[in-house]
mmCIF file of C-alpha atoms and ligand atoms in Angstrom:
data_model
loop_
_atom_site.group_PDB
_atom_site.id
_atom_site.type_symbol
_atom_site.label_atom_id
_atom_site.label_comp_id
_atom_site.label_asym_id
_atom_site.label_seq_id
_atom_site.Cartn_x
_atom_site.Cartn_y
_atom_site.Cartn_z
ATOM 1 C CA UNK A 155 0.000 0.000 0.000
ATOM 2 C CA UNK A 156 1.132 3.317 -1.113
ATOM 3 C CA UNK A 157 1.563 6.206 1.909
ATOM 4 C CA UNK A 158 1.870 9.719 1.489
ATOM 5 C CA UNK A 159 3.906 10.996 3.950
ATOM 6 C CA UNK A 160 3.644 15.325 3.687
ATOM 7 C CA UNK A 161 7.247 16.596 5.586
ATOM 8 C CA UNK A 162 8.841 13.331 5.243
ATOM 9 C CA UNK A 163 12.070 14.570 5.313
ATOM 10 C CA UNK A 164 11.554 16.281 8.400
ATOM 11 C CA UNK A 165 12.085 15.099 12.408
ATOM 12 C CA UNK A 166 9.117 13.085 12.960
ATOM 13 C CA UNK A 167 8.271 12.246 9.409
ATOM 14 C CA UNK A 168 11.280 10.716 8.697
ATOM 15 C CA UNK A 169 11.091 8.523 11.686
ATOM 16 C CA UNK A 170 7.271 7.722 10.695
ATOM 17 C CA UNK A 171 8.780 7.091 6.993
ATOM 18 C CA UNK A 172 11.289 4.390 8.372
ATOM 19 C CA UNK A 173 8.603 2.816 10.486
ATOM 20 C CA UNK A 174 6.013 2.401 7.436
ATOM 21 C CA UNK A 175 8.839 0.759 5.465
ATOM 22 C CA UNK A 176 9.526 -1.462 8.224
ATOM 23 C CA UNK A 177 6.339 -2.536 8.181
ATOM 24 C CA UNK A 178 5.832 -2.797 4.521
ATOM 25 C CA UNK A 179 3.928 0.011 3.116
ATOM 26 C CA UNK A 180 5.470 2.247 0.152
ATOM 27 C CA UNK A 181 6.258 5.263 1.343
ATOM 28 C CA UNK A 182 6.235 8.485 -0.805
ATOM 29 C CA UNK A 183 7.721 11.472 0.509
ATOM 30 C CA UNK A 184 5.871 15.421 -0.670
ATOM 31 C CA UNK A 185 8.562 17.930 0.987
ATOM 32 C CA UNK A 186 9.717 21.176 -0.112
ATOM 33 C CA UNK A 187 12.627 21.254 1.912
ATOM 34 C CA UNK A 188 12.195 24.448 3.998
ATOM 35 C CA UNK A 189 12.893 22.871 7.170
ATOM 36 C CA UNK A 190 14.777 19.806 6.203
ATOM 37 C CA UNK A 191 17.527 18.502 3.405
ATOM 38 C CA UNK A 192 17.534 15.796 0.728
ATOM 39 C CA UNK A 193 20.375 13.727 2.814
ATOM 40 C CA UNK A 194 17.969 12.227 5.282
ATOM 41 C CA UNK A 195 16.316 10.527 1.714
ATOM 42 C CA UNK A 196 19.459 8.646 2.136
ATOM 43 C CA UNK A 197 19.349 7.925 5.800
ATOM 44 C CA UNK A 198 16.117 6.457 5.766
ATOM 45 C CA UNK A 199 17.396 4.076 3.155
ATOM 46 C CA UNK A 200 20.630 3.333 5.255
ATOM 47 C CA UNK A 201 18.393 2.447 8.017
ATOM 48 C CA UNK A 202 15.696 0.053 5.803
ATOM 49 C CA UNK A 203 17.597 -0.653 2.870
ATOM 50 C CA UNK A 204 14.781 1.062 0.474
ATOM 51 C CA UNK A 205 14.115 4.620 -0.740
ATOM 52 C CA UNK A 206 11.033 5.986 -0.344
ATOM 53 C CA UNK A 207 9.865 7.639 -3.576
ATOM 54 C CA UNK A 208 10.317 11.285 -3.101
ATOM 55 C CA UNK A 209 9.153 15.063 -4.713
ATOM 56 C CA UNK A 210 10.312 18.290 -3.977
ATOM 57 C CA UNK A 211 6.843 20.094 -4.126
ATOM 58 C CA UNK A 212 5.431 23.568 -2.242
ATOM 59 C CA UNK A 213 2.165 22.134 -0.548
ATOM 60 C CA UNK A 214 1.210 26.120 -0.831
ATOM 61 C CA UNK A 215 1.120 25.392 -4.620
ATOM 62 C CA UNK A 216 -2.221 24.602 -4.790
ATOM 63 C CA UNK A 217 -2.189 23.068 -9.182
ATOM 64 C CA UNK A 218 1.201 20.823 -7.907
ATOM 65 C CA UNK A 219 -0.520 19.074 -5.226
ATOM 66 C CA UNK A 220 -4.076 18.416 -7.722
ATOM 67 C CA UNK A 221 -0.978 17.325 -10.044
ATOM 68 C CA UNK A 222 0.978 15.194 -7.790
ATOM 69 C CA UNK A 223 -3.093 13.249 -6.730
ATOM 70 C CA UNK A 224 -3.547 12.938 -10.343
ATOM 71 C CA UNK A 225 -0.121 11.012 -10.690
ATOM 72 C CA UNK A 226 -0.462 9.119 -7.592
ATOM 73 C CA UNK A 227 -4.183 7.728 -8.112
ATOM 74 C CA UNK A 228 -3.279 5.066 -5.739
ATOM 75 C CA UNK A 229 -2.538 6.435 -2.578
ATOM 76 C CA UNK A 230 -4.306 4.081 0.556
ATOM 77 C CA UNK A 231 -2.969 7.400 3.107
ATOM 78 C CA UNK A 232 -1.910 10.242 4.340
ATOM 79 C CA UNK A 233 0.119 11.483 6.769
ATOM 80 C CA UNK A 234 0.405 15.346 7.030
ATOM 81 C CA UNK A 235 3.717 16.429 8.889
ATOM 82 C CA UNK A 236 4.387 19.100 6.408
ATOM 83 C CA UNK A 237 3.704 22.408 8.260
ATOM 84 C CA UNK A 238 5.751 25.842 9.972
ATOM 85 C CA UNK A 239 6.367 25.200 13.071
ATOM 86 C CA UNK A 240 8.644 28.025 14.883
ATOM 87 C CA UNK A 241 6.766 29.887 17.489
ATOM 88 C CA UNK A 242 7.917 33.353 17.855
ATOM 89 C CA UNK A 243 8.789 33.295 13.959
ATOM 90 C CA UNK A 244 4.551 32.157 13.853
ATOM 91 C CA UNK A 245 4.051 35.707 15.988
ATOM 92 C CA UNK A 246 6.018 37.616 13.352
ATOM 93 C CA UNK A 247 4.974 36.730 10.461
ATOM 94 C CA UNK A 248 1.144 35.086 10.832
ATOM 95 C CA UNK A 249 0.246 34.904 7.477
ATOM 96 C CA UNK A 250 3.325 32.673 6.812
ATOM 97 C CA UNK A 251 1.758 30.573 8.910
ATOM 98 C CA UNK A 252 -2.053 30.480 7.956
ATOM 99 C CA UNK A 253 -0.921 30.206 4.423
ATOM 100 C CA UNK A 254 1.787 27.013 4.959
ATOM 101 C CA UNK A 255 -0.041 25.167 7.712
ATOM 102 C CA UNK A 256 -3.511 25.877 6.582
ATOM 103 C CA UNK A 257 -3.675 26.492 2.115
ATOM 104 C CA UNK A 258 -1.408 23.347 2.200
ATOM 105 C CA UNK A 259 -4.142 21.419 4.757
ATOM 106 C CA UNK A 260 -7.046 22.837 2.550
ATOM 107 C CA UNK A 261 -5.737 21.613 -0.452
ATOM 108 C CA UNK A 262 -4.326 18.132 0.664
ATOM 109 C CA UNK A 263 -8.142 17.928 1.789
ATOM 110 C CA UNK A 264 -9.359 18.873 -1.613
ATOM 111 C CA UNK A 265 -7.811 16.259 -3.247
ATOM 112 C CA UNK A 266 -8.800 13.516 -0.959
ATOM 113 C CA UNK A 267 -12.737 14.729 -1.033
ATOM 114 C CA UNK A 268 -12.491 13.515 -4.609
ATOM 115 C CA UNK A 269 -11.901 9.995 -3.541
ATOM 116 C CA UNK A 270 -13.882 7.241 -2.742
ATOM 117 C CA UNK A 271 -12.280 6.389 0.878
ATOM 118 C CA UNK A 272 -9.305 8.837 1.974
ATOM 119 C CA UNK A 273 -7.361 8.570 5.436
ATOM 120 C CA UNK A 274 -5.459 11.129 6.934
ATOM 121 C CA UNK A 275 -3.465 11.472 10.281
ATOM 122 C CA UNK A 276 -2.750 14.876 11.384
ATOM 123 C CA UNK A 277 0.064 16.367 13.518
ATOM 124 C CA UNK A 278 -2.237 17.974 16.427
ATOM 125 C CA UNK A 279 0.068 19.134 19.325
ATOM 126 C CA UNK A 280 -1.086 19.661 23.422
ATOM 127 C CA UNK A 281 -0.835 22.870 22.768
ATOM 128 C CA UNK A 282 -4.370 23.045 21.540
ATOM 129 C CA UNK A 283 -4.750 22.751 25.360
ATOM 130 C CA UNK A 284 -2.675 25.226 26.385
ATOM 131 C CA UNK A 285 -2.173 25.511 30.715
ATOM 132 C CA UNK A 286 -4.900 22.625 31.034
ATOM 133 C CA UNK A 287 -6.624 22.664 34.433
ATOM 134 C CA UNK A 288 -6.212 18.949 35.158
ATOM 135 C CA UNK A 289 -2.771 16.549 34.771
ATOM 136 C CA UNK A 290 -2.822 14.396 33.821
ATOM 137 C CA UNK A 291 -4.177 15.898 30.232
ATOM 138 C CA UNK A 292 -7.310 13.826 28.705
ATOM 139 C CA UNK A 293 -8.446 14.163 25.045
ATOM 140 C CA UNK A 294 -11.431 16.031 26.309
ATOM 141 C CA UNK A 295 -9.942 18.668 28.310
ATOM 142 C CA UNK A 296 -11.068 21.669 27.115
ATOM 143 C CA UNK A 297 -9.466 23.781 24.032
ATOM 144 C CA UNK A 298 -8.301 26.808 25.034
ATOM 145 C CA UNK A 299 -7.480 30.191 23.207
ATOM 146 C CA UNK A 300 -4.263 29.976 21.184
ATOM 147 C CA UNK A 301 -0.719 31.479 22.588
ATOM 148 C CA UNK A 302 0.223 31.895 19.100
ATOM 149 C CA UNK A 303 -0.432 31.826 15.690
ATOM 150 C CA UNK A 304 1.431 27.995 15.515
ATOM 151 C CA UNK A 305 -0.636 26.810 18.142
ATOM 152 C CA UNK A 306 -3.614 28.402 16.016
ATOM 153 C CA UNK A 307 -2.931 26.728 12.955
ATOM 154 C CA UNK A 308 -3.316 23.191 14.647
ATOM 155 C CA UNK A 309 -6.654 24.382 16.462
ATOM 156 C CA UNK A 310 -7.755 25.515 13.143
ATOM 157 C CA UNK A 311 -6.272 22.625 11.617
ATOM 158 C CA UNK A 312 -8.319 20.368 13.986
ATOM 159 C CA UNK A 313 -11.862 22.153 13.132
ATOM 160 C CA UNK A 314 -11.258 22.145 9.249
ATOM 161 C CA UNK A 315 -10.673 18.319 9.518
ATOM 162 C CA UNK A 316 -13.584 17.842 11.787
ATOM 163 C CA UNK A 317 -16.151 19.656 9.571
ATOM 164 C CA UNK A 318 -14.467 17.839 6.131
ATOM 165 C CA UNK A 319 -14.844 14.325 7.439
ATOM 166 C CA UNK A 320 -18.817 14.948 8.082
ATOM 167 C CA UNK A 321 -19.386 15.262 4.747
ATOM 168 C CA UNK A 322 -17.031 13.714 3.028
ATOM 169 C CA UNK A 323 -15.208 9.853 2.421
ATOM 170 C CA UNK A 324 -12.082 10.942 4.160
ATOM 171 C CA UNK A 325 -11.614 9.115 7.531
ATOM 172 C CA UNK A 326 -9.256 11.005 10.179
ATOM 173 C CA UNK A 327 -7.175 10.777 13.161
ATOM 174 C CA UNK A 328 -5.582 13.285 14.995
ATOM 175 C CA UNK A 329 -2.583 12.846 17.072
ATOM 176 C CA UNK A 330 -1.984 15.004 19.440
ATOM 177 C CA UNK A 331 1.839 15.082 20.336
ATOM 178 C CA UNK A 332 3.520 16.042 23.753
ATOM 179 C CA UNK A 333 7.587 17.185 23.398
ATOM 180 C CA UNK A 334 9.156 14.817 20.819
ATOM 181 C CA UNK A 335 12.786 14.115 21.513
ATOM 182 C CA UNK A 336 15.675 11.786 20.414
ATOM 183 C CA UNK A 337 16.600 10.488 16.993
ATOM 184 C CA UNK A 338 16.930 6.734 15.353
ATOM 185 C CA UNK A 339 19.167 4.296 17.547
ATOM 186 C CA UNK A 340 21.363 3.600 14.397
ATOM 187 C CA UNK A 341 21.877 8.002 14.380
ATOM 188 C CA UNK A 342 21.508 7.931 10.782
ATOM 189 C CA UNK A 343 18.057 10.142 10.827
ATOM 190 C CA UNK A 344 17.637 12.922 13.787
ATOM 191 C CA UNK A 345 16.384 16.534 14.906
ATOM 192 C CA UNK A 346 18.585 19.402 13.140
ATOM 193 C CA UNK A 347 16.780 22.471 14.002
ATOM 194 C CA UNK A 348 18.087 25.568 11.821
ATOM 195 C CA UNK A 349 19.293 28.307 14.046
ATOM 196 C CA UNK A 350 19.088 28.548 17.682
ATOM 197 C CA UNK A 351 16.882 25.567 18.735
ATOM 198 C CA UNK A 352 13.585 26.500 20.357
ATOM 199 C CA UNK A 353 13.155 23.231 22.043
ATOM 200 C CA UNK A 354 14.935 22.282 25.596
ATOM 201 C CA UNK A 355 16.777 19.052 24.135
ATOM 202 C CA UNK A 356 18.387 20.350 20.664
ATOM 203 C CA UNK A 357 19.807 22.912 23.192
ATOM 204 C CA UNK A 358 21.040 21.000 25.743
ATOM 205 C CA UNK A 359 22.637 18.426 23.005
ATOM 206 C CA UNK A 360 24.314 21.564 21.313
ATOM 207 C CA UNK A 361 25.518 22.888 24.910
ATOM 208 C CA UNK A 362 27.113 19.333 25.460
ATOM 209 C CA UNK A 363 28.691 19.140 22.148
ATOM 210 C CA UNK A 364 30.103 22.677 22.906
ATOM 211 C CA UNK A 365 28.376 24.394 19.953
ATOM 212 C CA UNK A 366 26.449 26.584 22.284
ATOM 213 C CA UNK A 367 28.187 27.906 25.821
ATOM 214 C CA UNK A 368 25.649 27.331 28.195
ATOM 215 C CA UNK A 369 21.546 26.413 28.447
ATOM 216 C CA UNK A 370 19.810 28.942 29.559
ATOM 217 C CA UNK A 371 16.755 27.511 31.853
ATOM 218 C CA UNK A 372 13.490 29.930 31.855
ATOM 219 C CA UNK A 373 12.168 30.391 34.833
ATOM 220 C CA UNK A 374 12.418 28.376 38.376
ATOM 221 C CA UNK A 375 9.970 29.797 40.353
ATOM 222 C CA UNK A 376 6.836 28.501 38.680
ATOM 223 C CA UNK A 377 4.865 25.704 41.057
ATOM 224 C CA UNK A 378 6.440 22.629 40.371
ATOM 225 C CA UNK A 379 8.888 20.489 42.949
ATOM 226 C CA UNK A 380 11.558 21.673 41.500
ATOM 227 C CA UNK A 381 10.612 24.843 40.068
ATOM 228 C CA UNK A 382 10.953 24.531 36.494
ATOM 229 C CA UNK A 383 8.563 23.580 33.848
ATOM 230 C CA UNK A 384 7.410 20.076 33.748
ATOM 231 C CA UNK A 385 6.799 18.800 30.297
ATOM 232 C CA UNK A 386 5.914 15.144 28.450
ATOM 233 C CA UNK A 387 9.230 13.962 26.504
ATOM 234 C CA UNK A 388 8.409 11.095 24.293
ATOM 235 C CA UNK A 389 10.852 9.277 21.764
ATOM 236 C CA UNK A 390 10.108 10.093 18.222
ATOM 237 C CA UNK A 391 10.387 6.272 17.699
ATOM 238 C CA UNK A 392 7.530 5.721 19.776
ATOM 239 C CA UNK A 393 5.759 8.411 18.178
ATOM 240 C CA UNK A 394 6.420 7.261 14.915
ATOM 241 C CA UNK A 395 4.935 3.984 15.233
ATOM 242 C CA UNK A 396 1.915 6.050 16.894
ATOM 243 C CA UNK A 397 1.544 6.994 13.257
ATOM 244 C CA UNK A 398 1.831 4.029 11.840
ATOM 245 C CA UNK A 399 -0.889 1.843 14.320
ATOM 246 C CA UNK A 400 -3.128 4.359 13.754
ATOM 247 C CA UNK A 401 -2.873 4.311 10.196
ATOM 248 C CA UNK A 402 -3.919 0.536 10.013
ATOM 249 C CA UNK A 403 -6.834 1.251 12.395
ATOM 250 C CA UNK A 404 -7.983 3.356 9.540
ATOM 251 C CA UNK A 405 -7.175 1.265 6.725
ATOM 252 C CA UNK A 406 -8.952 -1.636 8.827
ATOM 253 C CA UNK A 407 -11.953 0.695 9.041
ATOM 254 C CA UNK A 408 -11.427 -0.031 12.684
ATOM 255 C CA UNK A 409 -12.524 3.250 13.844
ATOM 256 C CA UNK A 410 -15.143 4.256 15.774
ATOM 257 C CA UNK A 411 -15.268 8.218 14.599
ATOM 258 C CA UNK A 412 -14.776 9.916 11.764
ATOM 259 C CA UNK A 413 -12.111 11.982 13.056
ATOM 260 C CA UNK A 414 -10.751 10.469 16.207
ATOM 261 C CA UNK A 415 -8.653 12.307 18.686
ATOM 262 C CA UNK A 416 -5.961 10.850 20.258
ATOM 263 C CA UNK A 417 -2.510 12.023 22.851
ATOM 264 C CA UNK A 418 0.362 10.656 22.305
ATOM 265 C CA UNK A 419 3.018 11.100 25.647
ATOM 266 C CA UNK A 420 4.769 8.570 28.067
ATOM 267 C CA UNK A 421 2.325 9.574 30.780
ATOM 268 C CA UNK A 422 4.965 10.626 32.930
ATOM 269 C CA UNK A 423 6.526 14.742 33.150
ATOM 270 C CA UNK A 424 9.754 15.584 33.656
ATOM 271 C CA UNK A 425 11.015 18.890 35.100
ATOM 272 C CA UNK A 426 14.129 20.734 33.069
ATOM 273 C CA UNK A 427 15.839 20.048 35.659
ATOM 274 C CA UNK A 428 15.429 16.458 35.587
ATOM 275 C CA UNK A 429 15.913 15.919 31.817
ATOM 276 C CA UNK A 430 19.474 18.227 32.270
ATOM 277 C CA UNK A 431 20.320 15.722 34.958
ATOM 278 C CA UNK A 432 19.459 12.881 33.349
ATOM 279 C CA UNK A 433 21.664 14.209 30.279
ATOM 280 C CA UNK A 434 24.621 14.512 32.544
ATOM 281 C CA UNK A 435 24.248 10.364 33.736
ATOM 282 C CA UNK A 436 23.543 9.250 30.051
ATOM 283 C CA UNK A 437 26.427 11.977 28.544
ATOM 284 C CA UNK A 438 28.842 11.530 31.729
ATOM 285 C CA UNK A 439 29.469 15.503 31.546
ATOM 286 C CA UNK A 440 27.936 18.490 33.477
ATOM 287 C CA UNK A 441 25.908 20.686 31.363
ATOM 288 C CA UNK A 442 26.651 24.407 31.741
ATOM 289 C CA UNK A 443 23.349 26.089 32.711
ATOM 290 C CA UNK A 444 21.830 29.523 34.245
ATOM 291 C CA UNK A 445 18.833 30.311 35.397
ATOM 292 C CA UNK A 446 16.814 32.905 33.668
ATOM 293 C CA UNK A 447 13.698 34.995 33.637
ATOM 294 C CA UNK A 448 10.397 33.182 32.677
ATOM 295 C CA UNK A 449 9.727 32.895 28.457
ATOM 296 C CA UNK A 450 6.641 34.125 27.570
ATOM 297 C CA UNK A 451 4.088 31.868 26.318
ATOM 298 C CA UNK A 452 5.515 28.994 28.016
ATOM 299 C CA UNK A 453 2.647 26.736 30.450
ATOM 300 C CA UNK A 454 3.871 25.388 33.908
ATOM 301 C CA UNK A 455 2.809 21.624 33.559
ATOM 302 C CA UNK A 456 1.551 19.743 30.543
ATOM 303 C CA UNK A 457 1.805 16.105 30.458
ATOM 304 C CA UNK A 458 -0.567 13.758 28.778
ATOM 305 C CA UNK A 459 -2.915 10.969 29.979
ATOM 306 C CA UNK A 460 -2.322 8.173 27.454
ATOM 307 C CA UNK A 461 -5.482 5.530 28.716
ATOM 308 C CA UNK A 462 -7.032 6.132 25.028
ATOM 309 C CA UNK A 463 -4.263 5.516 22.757
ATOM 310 C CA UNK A 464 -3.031 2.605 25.195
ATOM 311 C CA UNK A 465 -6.487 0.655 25.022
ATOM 312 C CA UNK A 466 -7.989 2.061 21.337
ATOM 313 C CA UNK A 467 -4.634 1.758 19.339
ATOM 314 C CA UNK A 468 -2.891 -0.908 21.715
ATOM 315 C CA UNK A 469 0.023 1.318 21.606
ATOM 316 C CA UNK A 470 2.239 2.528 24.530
ATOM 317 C CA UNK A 471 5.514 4.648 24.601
ATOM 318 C CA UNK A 472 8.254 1.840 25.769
ATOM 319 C CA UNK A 473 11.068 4.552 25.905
ATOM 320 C CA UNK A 474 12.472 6.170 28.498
ATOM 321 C CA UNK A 475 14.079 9.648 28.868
ATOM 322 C CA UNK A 476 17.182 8.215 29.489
ATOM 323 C CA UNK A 477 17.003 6.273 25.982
ATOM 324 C CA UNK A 478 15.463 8.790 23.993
ATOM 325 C CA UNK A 479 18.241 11.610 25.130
ATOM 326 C CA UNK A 480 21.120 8.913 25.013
ATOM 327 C CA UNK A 481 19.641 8.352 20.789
ATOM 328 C CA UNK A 482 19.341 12.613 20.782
ATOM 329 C CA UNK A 483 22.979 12.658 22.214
ATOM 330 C CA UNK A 484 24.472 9.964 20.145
ATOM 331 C CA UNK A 485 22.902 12.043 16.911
ATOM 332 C CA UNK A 486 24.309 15.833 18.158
ATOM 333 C CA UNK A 487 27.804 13.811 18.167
ATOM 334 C CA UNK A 488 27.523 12.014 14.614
ATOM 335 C CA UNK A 489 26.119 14.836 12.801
ATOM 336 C CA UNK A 490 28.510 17.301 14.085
ATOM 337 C CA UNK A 491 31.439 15.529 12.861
ATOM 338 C CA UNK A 492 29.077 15.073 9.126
ATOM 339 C CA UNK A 493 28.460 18.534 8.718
ATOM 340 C CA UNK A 494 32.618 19.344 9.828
ATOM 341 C CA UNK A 495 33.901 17.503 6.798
HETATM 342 P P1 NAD B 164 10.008 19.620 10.692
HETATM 343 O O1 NAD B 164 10.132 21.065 10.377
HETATM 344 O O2 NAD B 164 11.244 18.876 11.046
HETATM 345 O O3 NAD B 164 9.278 18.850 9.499
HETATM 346 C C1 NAD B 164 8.317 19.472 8.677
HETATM 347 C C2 NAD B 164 8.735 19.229 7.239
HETATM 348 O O4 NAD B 164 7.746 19.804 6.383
HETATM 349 C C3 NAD B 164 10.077 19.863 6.875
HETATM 350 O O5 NAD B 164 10.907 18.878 6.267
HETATM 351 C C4 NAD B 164 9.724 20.975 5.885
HETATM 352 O O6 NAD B 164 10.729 21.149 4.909
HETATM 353 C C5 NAD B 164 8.410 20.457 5.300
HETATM 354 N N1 NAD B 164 7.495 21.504 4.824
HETATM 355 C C6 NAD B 164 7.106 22.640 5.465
HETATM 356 N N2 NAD B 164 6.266 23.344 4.688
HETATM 357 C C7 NAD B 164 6.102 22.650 3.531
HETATM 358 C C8 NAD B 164 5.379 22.866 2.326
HETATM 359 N N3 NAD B 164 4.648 23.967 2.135
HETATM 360 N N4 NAD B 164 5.431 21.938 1.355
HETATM 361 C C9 NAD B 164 6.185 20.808 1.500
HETATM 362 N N5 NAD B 164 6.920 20.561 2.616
HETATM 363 C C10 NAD B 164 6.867 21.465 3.614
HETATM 364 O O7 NAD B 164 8.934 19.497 11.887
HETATM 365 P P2 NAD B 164 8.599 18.260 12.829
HETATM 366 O O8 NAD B 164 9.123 18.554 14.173
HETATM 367 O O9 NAD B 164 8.934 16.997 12.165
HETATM 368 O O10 NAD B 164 7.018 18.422 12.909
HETATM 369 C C11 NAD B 164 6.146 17.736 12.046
HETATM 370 C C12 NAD B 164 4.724 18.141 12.349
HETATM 371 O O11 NAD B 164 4.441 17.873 13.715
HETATM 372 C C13 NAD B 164 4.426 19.609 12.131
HETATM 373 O O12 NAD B 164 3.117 19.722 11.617
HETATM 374 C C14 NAD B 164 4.503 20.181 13.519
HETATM 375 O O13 NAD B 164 3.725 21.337 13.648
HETATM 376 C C15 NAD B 164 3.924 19.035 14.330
HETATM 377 N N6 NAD B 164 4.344 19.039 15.735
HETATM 378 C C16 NAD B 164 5.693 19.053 16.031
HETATM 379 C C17 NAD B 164 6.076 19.074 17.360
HETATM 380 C C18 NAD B 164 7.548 19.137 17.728
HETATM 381 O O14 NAD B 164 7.874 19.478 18.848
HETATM 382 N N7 NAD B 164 8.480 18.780 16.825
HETATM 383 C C19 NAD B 164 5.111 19.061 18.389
HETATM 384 C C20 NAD B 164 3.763 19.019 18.046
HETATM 385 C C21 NAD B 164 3.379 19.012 16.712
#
C-alpha cells in the first residue's frame, strides 16, 4: 500500500517514513525542503535498505498538489507532517503561517474529497490545550485560546478536519503530540533544528557538544517540585509507530469516529531540571546552565494521559528519557562531525 507521507524529510516524518517501510507500506515522501535537506532521503534508506519515492513540491502550490493526486491515483494514506512550526517566527509573520499550515491542509483535503475512501493522520500538538486545568491531560480537556499563531494553525487545523470528514469519504485521526525528543538508535536520521533551537533538548545536546556555551533555563519559580517547567518527553520512535498503528486502524476501518482524537506522551513529566540531569548520567558531563527569567508563552505543567491511545490503538511509549536523550545525544555527536567535513 502506497503512503503519502507530507514533511517526510523532516524530524518526525522521517522517523514515521522508516517505520512504514519497516512494516511494509510504500512510502512516498511530498517535501519542499524548507525545514529539512535531501540527505535524510538517504538515511532512511541506510536504516531500511529502500528509498522511499520522493518530490520536492510547495504544498502552498495549490495546481502541484491536484498534479501530484492525479499522478499518484493510488494512494491508501496520508500522513500530514508538512507544516511551519517556529513559534515566535509564527508571531512575526502570521500569514506565513495560515498560508503554509492551513492552504497546504485545505488543499491536501481537496484532493482527498475527490476519492472514494481517503485517510489522513494529522500532527495535532497539546498545545491546543494550552495551561490545562487537570494533569494528567485527557483528550477532552477543554481547548483553550491559542498562545500563538502555531498553536492556532493546529486548532484551526483540527476544526477544518472535523467539519471535512462529516461530509465527506475521508476518515481522520488526529494525534496530538507532547515534546518529541531523540533520533533513530542507528543516528543515521535525527532533529537538526536551523538556528538557535527552540526546544529544551536540541539545546542541551548543542551545549554538550560545545556548539552553544551554556543552556539557559526559563524560569524556576513557577509551582512545580523543583521549580521549572514540567513537560511530556516522548521518543520520536515511539511516536512514529503512533503513526503508523493508527494508520492501520484506519485502513482496517477499525474506527469508531470519523475523526478520532488521540494524545500521544509517556504519561509521565519531567522537570528541566530532571531531563538536564538525566543528560549529565547518560552523557557523563555536566551541562553548563543559568537560570533565567520566565519565556513568555511557556505553560507550567503539561503532560498527557495516554489511557485512550493505550487501550484504542494498543500502543504505549516503551522509551524512556534516558534512551530517547542517550539516541538525541548519540545524533548531536555524529552529525557534528558530518556537517565538519
Ligand atoms: P520539521 O520542520 O522537522 O518537518 C516538517 C517538514 O515539512 C520539513 O521537512 C519541511 O521542509 C516540510 N514543509 C514545510 N512546509 C512545507 C510545504 N509547504 N510543502 C512541503 N513541505 C513542507 O517538523 P517536525 O518537528 O517533524 O514536525 C512535524 C509536524 O508535527 C508539524 O506539523 C509540527 O507542527 C507538528 N508538531 C511538532 C512538534 C515538535 O515538537 N516537533 C510538536 C507538536 C506538533
Amino acid at each position: 500500500m502506497k503512503i503519502l507521507v507530507t514533511g517526510g524529510l523532516g524530524f518526525i516524518g522521517s522517523h514515521t517514513a522508516v517505520e512504514l517501510q519497516n512494516q511494509g507500506f510504500d512510502v512516498v515522501i511530498i517535501d519542499d525542503l524548507s525545514n529539512s535537506s535531501i540527505e535524510v532521503l538517504e538515511g532512511i534508506s541506510r536504516i531500511t535498505g529502500k528509498t522511499p519515492a520522493f518530490e520536492k513540491l510547495d504544498l502552498r502550490e495549490k495546481s502541484a498538489v491536484q498534479d501530484f493526486f492525479k499522478r499518484h491515483a493510488d494512494i491508501s494514506g496520508v500522513i500530514h507532517f508538512a507544516a511551519s512550526k517556529a513559534v515566535g517566527e509564527s508571531v512575526e509573520n502570521p500569514l506565513l503561517y495560515y498560508e503554509n499550515n492551513i492552504g497546504s491542509l485545505v488543499y491536501l483535503l481537496q484532493e482527498l474529497e475527490k476519492k472514494n475512501e481517503a485517510n489522513f493522520i494529522f500532527s495535532s500538538s497539546c498545545t491546543v490545550y494550552g495551561q490545562a486545568g487537570k494533569m494528567p491531560i485527557t483528550e477532552d480537556a477543554p481547548i483553550q485560546e491559542a498562545v500563538s499563531p502555531y498553536g492556532n494553525t493546529k486548532q484551526i487545523g483540527e476544526e477544518i478536519i472535523k467539519d471535512v470528514v462529516k461530509v465527506s469519504n475521508i476518515n481522520a485521526v488526529l494525534l496530538r503530540y507532547f515534546n518529541p525528543i531523540g533520533a533513530h538508535p542507528s543516528a543515521e536520521i535525527g532533529e537538526l533544528p536551523i538556528g538557535v533551537p527552540q526546544n529544551l533538548v536540541p539545546f542541551i545536546t548543542q551545549t554538550g557538544i560545545g556548539l552553544r556555551e551554556e543552556l539557559s533555563v526559563f524560569g524556576d519559580d513557577y509551582p512545580t517540585p523543583d521549580g521549572t517547567c514540567i513537560r511530556d518527553y516522548i521518543h520520536v520512535v515511539d511516536l512514529a509507530k503512533a503513526h503508523v498503528v493508527a494508520l492501520q486502524r484506519l485502513l482496517q476501518k477499525k474506527n469508531t469516529e470519523k475523526a478520532e482524537v488521540f494524545n500521544v506522551g509517556t504519561g509521565k513529566g519531567s522537570s528541566v531540571l530532571e531531563v538536564i540531569k538525566a543528560f549529565e548520567k547518560v552523557s557523563g558531563q555536566k551541562l553548563p546552565y543559568k537560570i533565567v527569567g520566565r519565556r513568555s508563552g511557556d505553560i507550567t505543567v503539561a503532560y498527557a494521559n495516554t489511557n485512550k491511545a493505550n487501550a484504542v490503538l494498543n500502543w504505549k511509549a516503551q522509551s524512556t528519557l534516558e534512551e530517547a536523550l542517550t539516541s538525541a545525544w548519540k545524533w548531536e555527536q555524529k552529525i557534528r562531525k558530518v556537517l565538519a567535513k
